[in-house]
Amino acid sequence: MKALVYKGPGEKAWEEVPNPTIQQSTDVIVKMVATTICGTDLHILKGDVPEVAKGRILGHEGIGEITEVGSGVTQLAVGDRVILSCVSSCGRCSNCRKGLYSHCMDPEGVEGIGWIFGYMIDGTQAEYVRVPFAENSVYKVPEGVTDAEGILLSDFLPPGFEIGVQYVHVAPGDVVAVIGSGPVGLSAVMTARLYGPSKIIAIDLDDSRLKRSADFGATDSVNSGDADWKEQVLALTDGQGVDVAIEAVGVPQTFTMATQIVRPGGHVANIGVHGKSVDLAMNELWIRNIDISMGLVNTNTLGMLLKLVTEHKLPAQNFVTHEFSFDQILQAYEVFANAAQHDTLKVLIH
Amino acid sequence: MKALVYKGPGEKAWEEVPNPTIQQSTDVIVKMVATTICGTDLHILKGDVPEVAKGRILGHEGIGEITEVGSGVTQLAVGDRVILSCVSSCGRCSNCRKGLYSHCMDPEGVEGIGWIFGYMIDGTQAEYVRVPFAENSVYKVPEGVTDAEGILLSDFLPPGFEIGVQYVHVAPGDVVAVIGSGPVGLSAVMTARLYGPSKIIAIDLDDSRLKRSADFGATDSVNSGDADWKEQVLALTDGQGVDVAIEAVGVPQTFTMATQIVRPGGHVANIGVHGKSVDLAMNELWIRNIDISMGLVNTNTLGMLLKLVTEHKLPAQNFVTHEFSFDQILQAYEVFANAAQHDTLKVLIH
Amino acid sequence: MKALVYKGPGEKAWEEVPNPTIQQSTDVIVKMVATTICGTDLHILKGDVPEVAKGRILGHEGIGEITEVGSGVTQLAVGDRVILSCVSSCGRCSNCRKGLYSHCMDPEGVEGIGWIFGYMIDGTQAEYVRVPFAENSVYKVPEGVTDAEGILLSDFLPPGFEIGVQYVHVAPGDVVAVIGSGPVGLSAVMTARLYGPSKIIAIDLDDSRLKRSADFGATDSVNSGDADWKEQVLALTDGQGVDVAIEAVGVPQTFTMATQIVRPGGHVANIGVHGKSVDLAMNELWIRNIDISMGLVNTNTLGMLLKLVTEHKLPAQNFVTHEFSFDQILQAYEVFANAAQHDTLKVLIH
Amino acid sequence: MKALVYKGPGEKAWEEVPNPTIQQSTDVIVKMVATTICGTDLHILKGDVPEVAKGRILGHEGIGEITEVGSGVTQLAVGDRVILSCVSSCGRCSNCRKGLYSHCMDPEGVEGIGWIFGYMIDGTQAEYVRVPFAENSVYKVPEGVTDAEGILLSDFLPPGFEIGVQYVHVAPGDVVAVIGSGPVGLSAVMTARLYGPSKIIAIDLDDSRLKRSADFGATDSVNSGDADWKEQVLALTDGQGVDVAIEAVGVPQTFTMATQIVRPGGHVANIGVHGKSVDLAMNELWIRNIDISMGLVNTNTLGMLLKLVTEHKLPAQNFVTHEFSFDQILQAYEVFANAAQHDTLKVLIH
């Protein structure tokens, strides 16, 4: 089959590789119908994730059709059209039983834990993929759900919803601020609307991104390059601050911003990926009655989001700005890696 | 001043009465700007609520302007435009501290508890009204909120939202059924949308009411006169039943219907007013892992709903089908009492 | 092997039967170390559960050692000492993912759902048992946990804790009433203590049972045969009623009692098994702001309770009043069936 | 009357001052029966809290008898024996309605917000004290509750319970670690037990404090001076870390310790008072699915704790190690300030 193979820092190839085979009784093999590219794939390609070995097939998002099932698989069958969760999980360990799939412990250590596609095992940017612990890690696709909708539930929409919105209990009437208007921030904007906030304030340095955020549900925007950005945010509240501040960038400055605009009794959600530690002003914050949440996506809301997509209550497909065929995957990477130039959010490869 | 006075079963008059005066240090006097009529007022007029004395001024909903404050009132001032909660509550007893204002215990027993306007004390269908425990029982109206929006928060929207939606934890993706498409049922339909359900199924015997329910957010409808109504409902789910069934009629048959369509792990919310006991099939239900909630409105969500109305996220005003001036109040009663004939939902008297 | 076989209403035998074998890749075979008898077993023997076929091996509780594993089992091994949940569940369907194991849907319908041991498939009162969906349905036993402790987690303690205590959110300081002081009621008494109530009131007709309830954590008791039983209960509260009323009998009268003593804002939990419908006074209750919960045990708290037993924070073993060997099982039934005569709570068969 | 007056850094006097008088209609005057000293009082005396003016009467904890009530007070009467909350709150603003009394906004700004006794207004180490917003800020004392029990509910026990235990949802079976075995840490140890944890691990540098922690409910202890302290903690869990880590010291090192021992999906509660910012390793923590809570006490659990104390379910009085009369208050300060020397936890002055 053909697959996108990591060849070492800065190098990749769409090349012929052996087809995957069933290794554990709980595996299935899936013929990929559509996949996409994640910012993490770019990090891996830069060499930022050294534990990824040369020769690894990249990708952890996708939708496809089952072509083979292991002997321990009783609830999936050849021909099922399924969304692959980016998180592989046994479904039985104490973490999985709590829905904490990202920290699956798989007691026997057969497969490792959580996110492994395109990282510890071969991924989804390929014609076929082996899916471990398949019964807990794939979701059958209801009729009427498109490929574009499906692939965005693999990994893209769940983090903003789970860590950004659910962990911090967004409630009707809340004022929510989302710092960072890139794709991840916009996923939080779109999914925050599911809990009826009265305002969603997009905060970013780039006016064109702020303008676009309105298409995804932001009701207000503040350019954080303005000297009085904080006062602008507070003026959109009752003066006490926002109920929920969502950090969607991943640098110390934006994390600190989130802690500065949250009201007493409010919540900070971190969905940005951080490479450095952050100076947390506990001398000021200890009296603020706030909490700060963070974490990897579990995709334990994939079924919930799928119901909404099926009923056209969540316009997930709006994130797809470009489409490619599988053999145009290198071009897709080009467009995704230069997002500002192409106004890219997510690419659909099918 | 002029007021609508209950003269005994079947009799009422818009007549001159003495102006109210401050009685407790925690009272305020409000000049009414707008009021409305509730089904409960009709019940009182029929003589169904014998504890209402002749001479009582009716009405428990309204918006107005403060004209006088008691000596213990520090946070309200003459001139404040306020929404009156239908529930009077001290805000300090153990029930009030939990937001259970409908069961306010007022330790000293000065005023009685919960709903008293137009029932135990004079009400809001008048030019002026005395408001006990005012600081806990009125809400300042933000700029831009209209009279129509304001009066619907006094009593009309909160029960559907608090008892019908919040008590039973409607969640994104849920399938919600609302039995009864009268005004109360429609208030549950509209406010259920704040939690992102995937479907809201309106159930009623009247096709024109079912048709209208779509304007308030129902995505599907089932006529409960159909022999296979239950199968129709289940067919709109995964076959297991709805996540939440809201009873908005108040008779044994509809209550039983709610218990028959709820899925294992689901919730039944009762917002109907019941005059009889109900036969509950515990022999079938004990294994169903459901819960059944019920109760009086607390209006402890009035502030939350007011934020949404202020930001135009909740089209409350859509419930107002007819408008009258105060001196047309008898005509307003006529139109409200004959709702089917006039397609009445709520009347605005101002 | 030897097993206790149901021979039709009123008849049972401890007799030689074929050993069970692996049927699905997700099965394991367990050599039983200890088992016990449940009230449900007595009902089956009386013929009250007609779907139980003659020839069925009874029992759904136990602890044992794995002797064989199916090809799809990766996290359990021969030699593991395990507690068997009374509920068999696939762990992957939408109900299981919510912890609603009692309503497991097993999409392929291979095994049926929820409680099946000693009912739809052969049970645990035997030398060996086949366990379907084993990885989701058994729990490894930590060192130091005795057989007596272990078997009580199979089925006995979880219902009181899950349906009686957790569903209704017992909280520190609460006044909890438990109606019925049989074994099930006492399991609610013991596990309610985990949430720090200020009082636990045992209510029963039998003074000797009430007296014994203190050994399990009841702080007060009321004999419901007293004409003023309700006043006695209210006098143990602030006059408004109990925060939580747990029904642990299963007849209309006790269910109604529970609804009569619960305070506004309080909760009713039903753990009794009902054979008849109940007259629910919705005309009085609709204004009470209460909820009524009910359901089958999920055993999704088995892991939580096991941690407490392991650390000696939950004296589960106090429920074992009599011990027998496997070949004395008919005698064990005799003692269990005549509980009043023998002061029996639970019997340990090992 | 006599009162303890702050005379500037390092200086205080028990001297004659004018009696307090009613200033607002919502005030009461209380004759103090008992009070105590808090670590915060020592900080003020050192001059660490410059906003405290010379001449201020210190103290924010106490129990007393009402001698006078303002004209707006309807639910309290002369002669009532009451516990004074350390937090003064209007009970009506949007923060108070959520129970966030520490951030009371009192819209008219009459009194300022939250903690003001012995800080912005005269405090409780006096023969009489004026209590603003009295109806929301004092609690009537049930019969049988002693002075020692009562004063510990003013301020001492609630922070550990509210911020340390409730904010982070301690649950039955949890492993809880408390870093710091001073009085505040021990208050978290004692109140954590109300939610049925399986283990409470005390962590401190001082073995004698660790030993004492067992008297308050710690089941295990680890000396954080040991090189392998972290491994010792993990060994008391399943290897993944504690469910809840409570920081009860207030320095960067202990805060960091808390983040290092918490399991994925676990919670960090900060109850220590911090004077510096903290380096938060977001580069490691963002993937851990944890949350970090912090805040001032609201005393919104005072009623709940009072029920437990009344029923002898919470041995609050065990914290009182020394007793003094009011005229020995300087000696009480001496004993409290030199806690290590005298093994002091809390002093009772009455």
CSV table of N, CA and C in Angstrom, one decimal, chain D residues 171-237:
chain,number,residue,atom,x,y,z
D,171,ALA,N,-13.5,11.9,47.1
D,171,ALA,CA,-14.6,10.9,46.9
D,171,ALA,C,-14.2,9.6,47.7
D,172,PRO,N,-15.2,8.8,48.0
D,172,PRO,CA,-14.9,7.6,48.7
D,172,PRO,C,-13.8,6.7,48.0
D,173,GLY,N,-12.9,6.2,48.7
D,173,GLY,CA,-11.8,5.4,48.1
D,173,GLY,C,-10.6,6.2,47.7
D,174,ASP,N,-10.7,7.5,47.6
D,174,ASP,CA,-9.6,8.3,47.2
D,174,ASP,C,-8.3,8.2,48.1
D,175,VAL,N,-7.2,8.4,47.5
D,175,VAL,CA,-6.0,8.6,48.3
D,175,VAL,C,-5.7,10.1,48.2
D,176,VAL,N,-5.7,10.7,49.4
D,176,VAL,CA,-5.5,12.2,49.6
D,176,VAL,C,-4.1,12.4,50.2
D,177,ALA,N,-3.4,13.4,49.7
D,177,ALA,CA,-2.1,13.8,50.4
D,177,ALA,C,-2.3,15.2,50.8
D,178,VAL,N,-1.8,15.5,52.0
D,178,VAL,CA,-1.9,16.8,52.6
D,178,VAL,C,-0.4,17.3,52.9
D,179,ILE,N,0.0,18.3,52.2
D,179,ILE,CA,1.4,18.7,52.4
D,179,ILE,C,1.4,19.9,53.4
D,180,GLY,N,2.0,19.6,54.5
D,180,GLY,CA,2.0,20.5,55.6
D,180,GLY,C,1.1,20.0,56.7
D,181,SER,N,1.7,19.8,57.9
D,181,SER,CA,0.9,19.2,59.0
D,181,SER,C,0.7,20.2,60.1
D,182,GLY,N,0.7,21.5,59.8
D,182,GLY,CA,0.4,22.5,60.8
D,182,GLY,C,-1.2,22.5,60.9
D,183,PRO,N,-1.7,23.5,61.7
D,183,PRO,CA,-3.1,23.5,62.0
D,183,PRO,C,-4.0,23.5,60.7
D,184,VAL,N,-3.6,24.3,59.7
D,184,VAL,CA,-4.4,24.3,58.5
D,184,VAL,C,-4.4,23.0,57.8
D,185,GLY,N,-3.2,22.4,57.6
D,185,GLY,CA,-3.2,21.1,57.0
D,185,GLY,C,-4.0,20.0,57.8
D,186,LEU,N,-3.9,20.1,59.1
D,186,LEU,CA,-4.7,19.1,59.9
D,186,LEU,C,-6.2,19.4,59.7
D,187,SER,N,-6.6,20.6,59.5
D,187,SER,CA,-8.0,20.9,59.3
D,187,SER,C,-8.5,20.2,58.0
D,188,ALA,N,-7.6,20.2,57.0
D,188,ALA,CA,-7.9,19.4,55.8
D,188,ALA,C,-8.0,17.9,56.0
D,189,VAL,N,-7.0,17.4,56.8
D,189,VAL,CA,-7.0,16.0,57.1
D,189,VAL,C,-8.3,15.6,57.8
D,190,MET,N,-8.7,16.4,58.8
D,190,MET,CA,-10.0,16.0,59.5
D,190,MET,C,-11.2,16.1,58.6
D,191,THR,N,-11.3,17.1,57.8
D,191,THR,CA,-12.5,17.3,57.1
D,191,THR,C,-12.5,16.4,55.8
D,192,ALA,N,-11.4,16.0,55.3
D,192,ALA,CA,-11.3,15.1,54.2
D,192,ALA,C,-12.0,13.8,54.5
D,193,ARG,N,-11.9,13.4,55.8
D,193,ARG,CA,-12.5,12.2,56.2
D,193,ARG,C,-14.0,12.1,56.0
D,194,LEU,N,-14.6,13.3,55.8
D,194,LEU,CA,-16.1,13.3,55.6
D,194,LEU,C,-16.5,12.7,54.3
D,195,TYR,N,-15.6,12.6,53.4
D,195,TYR,CA,-15.9,12.0,52.1
D,195,TYR,C,-15.3,10.6,51.9
D,196,GLY,N,-15.0,9.9,52.9
D,196,GLY,CA,-14.6,8.5,52.8
D,196,GLY,C,-13.4,8.1,52.0
D,197,PRO,N,-12.3,8.9,52.1
D,197,PRO,CA,-11.1,8.5,51.4
D,197,PRO,C,-10.5,7.2,52.0
D,198,SER,N,-9.8,6.4,51.2
D,198,SER,CA,-9.2,5.2,51.7
D,198,SER,C,-7.9,5.5,52.4
D,199,LYS,N,-7.2,6.5,52.0
D,199,LYS,CA,-5.9,6.9,52.7
D,199,LYS,C,-5.8,8.4,52.7
D,200,ILE,N,-5.2,8.9,53.8
D,200,ILE,CA,-4.8,10.3,53.9
D,200,ILE,C,-3.4,10.3,54.3
D,201,ILE,N,-2.5,10.8,53.4
D,201,ILE,CA,-1.1,10.8,53.6
D,201,ILE,C,-0.7,12.2,54.1
D,202,ALA,N,-0.1,12.3,55.3
D,202,ALA,CA,0.4,13.6,55.8
D,202,ALA,C,1.9,13.7,55.3
D,203,ILE,N,2.2,14.8,54.8
D,203,ILE,CA,3.6,15.1,54.4
D,203,ILE,C,4.1,16.3,55.0
D,204,ASP,N,5.3,16.2,55.7
D,204,ASP,CA,5.8,17.3,56.4
D,204,ASP,C,7.3,17.0,56.7
D,205,LEU,N,8.1,18.1,57.1
D,205,LEU,CA,9.5,17.9,57.4
D,205,LEU,C,9.7,17.5,58.8
D,206,ASP,N,8.7,17.6,59.6
D,206,ASP,CA,8.8,17.4,61.1
D,206,ASP,C,8.1,16.2,61.5
D,207,ASP,N,8.9,15.2,62.0
D,207,ASP,CA,8.4,13.9,62.4
D,207,ASP,C,7.3,14.0,63.6
D,208,SER,N,7.5,15.0,64.5
D,208,SER,CA,6.6,15.1,65.6
D,208,SER,C,5.2,15.5,65.1
D,209,ARG,N,5.3,16.5,64.1
D,209,ARG,CA,4.0,16.9,63.5
D,209,ARG,C,3.4,15.7,62.7
D,210,LEU,N,4.2,15.0,62.0
D,210,LEU,CA,3.6,13.8,61.3
D,210,LEU,C,3.0,12.9,62.2
D,211,LYS,N,3.6,12.6,63.3
D,211,LYS,CA,3.1,11.7,64.3
D,211,LYS,C,1.7,12.2,64.8
D,212,ARG,N,1.6,13.5,65.1
D,212,ARG,CA,0.4,14.1,65.6
D,212,ARG,C,-0.7,14.0,64.6
D,213,SER,N,-0.4,14.1,63.3
D,213,SER,CA,-1.4,14.1,62.2
D,213,SER,C,-2.3,12.8,62.3
D,214,ALA,N,-1.7,11.7,62.8
D,214,ALA,CA,-2.5,10.5,62.9
D,214,ALA,C,-3.7,10.7,63.9
D,215,ASP,N,-3.6,11.6,64.9
D,215,ASP,CA,-4.7,11.9,65.8
D,215,ASP,C,-5.8,12.6,65.1
D,216,PHE,N,-5.6,13.2,64.0
D,216,PHE,CA,-6.6,13.9,63.3
D,216,PHE,C,-7.1,13.2,62.0
D,217,GLY,N,-6.6,12.0,61.8
D,217,GLY,CA,-7.1,11.2,60.7
D,217,GLY,C,-6.2,10.7,59.6
D,218,ALA,N,-4.9,11.2,59.7
D,218,ALA,CA,-4.0,10.7,58.7
D,218,ALA,C,-3.7,9.3,58.8
D,219,THR,N,-3.7,8.5,57.7
D,219,THR,CA,-3.5,7.1,57.8
D,219,THR,C,-2.1,6.7,57.5
D,220,ASP,N,-1.3,7.6,56.9
D,220,ASP,CA,0.1,7.4,56.5
D,220,ASP,C,0.8,8.7,56.6
D,221,SER,N,2.1,8.6,56.7
D,221,SER,CA,2.9,9.9,56.7
D,221,SER,C,4.2,9.7,55.9
D,222,VAL,N,4.7,10.8,55.3
D,222,VAL,CA,5.9,10.7,54.6
D,222,VAL,C,6.7,12.0,55.0
D,223,ASN,N,8.0,11.8,55.4
D,223,ASN,CA,8.8,13.0,55.7
D,223,ASN,C,9.4,13.5,54.4
D,224,SER,N,9.0,14.8,54.1
D,224,SER,CA,9.5,15.3,52.8
D,224,SER,C,10.9,15.7,52.8
D,225,GLY,N,11.6,15.5,53.9
D,225,GLY,CA,13.0,15.7,53.9
D,225,GLY,C,13.8,14.5,53.3
D,226,ASP,N,13.1,13.4,53.2
D,226,ASP,CA,13.7,12.2,52.7
D,226,ASP,C,13.9,12.4,51.2
D,227,ALA,N,15.1,11.9,50.7
D,227,ALA,CA,15.4,12.0,49.3
D,227,ALA,C,14.4,11.4,48.4
D,228,ASP,N,13.8,10.3,48.9
D,228,ASP,CA,12.9,9.5,48.1
D,228,ASP,C,11.4,9.8,48.5
D,229,TRP,N,11.1,10.9,49.0
D,229,TRP,CA,9.8,11.2,49.6
D,229,TRP,C,8.7,11.0,48.5
D,230,LYS,N,9.0,11.4,47.3
D,230,LYS,CA,8.0,11.2,46.2
D,230,LYS,C,7.8,9.8,45.9
D,231,GLU,N,8.8,9.0,45.9
D,231,GLU,CA,8.6,7.5,45.6
D,231,GLU,C,7.8,6.9,46.8
D,232,GLN,N,8.1,7.4,48.0
D,232,GLN,CA,7.3,6.9,49.1
D,232,GLN,C,5.8,7.2,49.0
D,233,VAL,N,5.5,8.4,48.5
D,233,VAL,CA,4.1,8.7,48.3
D,233,VAL,C,3.5,7.9,47.2
D,234,LEU,N,4.2,7.7,46.1
D,234,LEU,CA,3.7,6.9,45.0
D,234,LEU,C,3.5,5.5,45.4
D,235,ALA,N,4.4,5.0,46.2
D,235,ALA,CA,4.2,3.6,46.7
D,235,ALA,C,3.0,3.4,47.5
D,236,LEU,N,2.4,4.5,48.1
D,236,LEU,CA,1.2,4.4,48.8
D,236,LEU,C,0.0,4.4,47.9
D,237,THR,N,0.2,4.6,46.6
D,237,THR,CA,-0.9,4.6,45.7
D,237,THR,C,-0.7,3.4,44.7
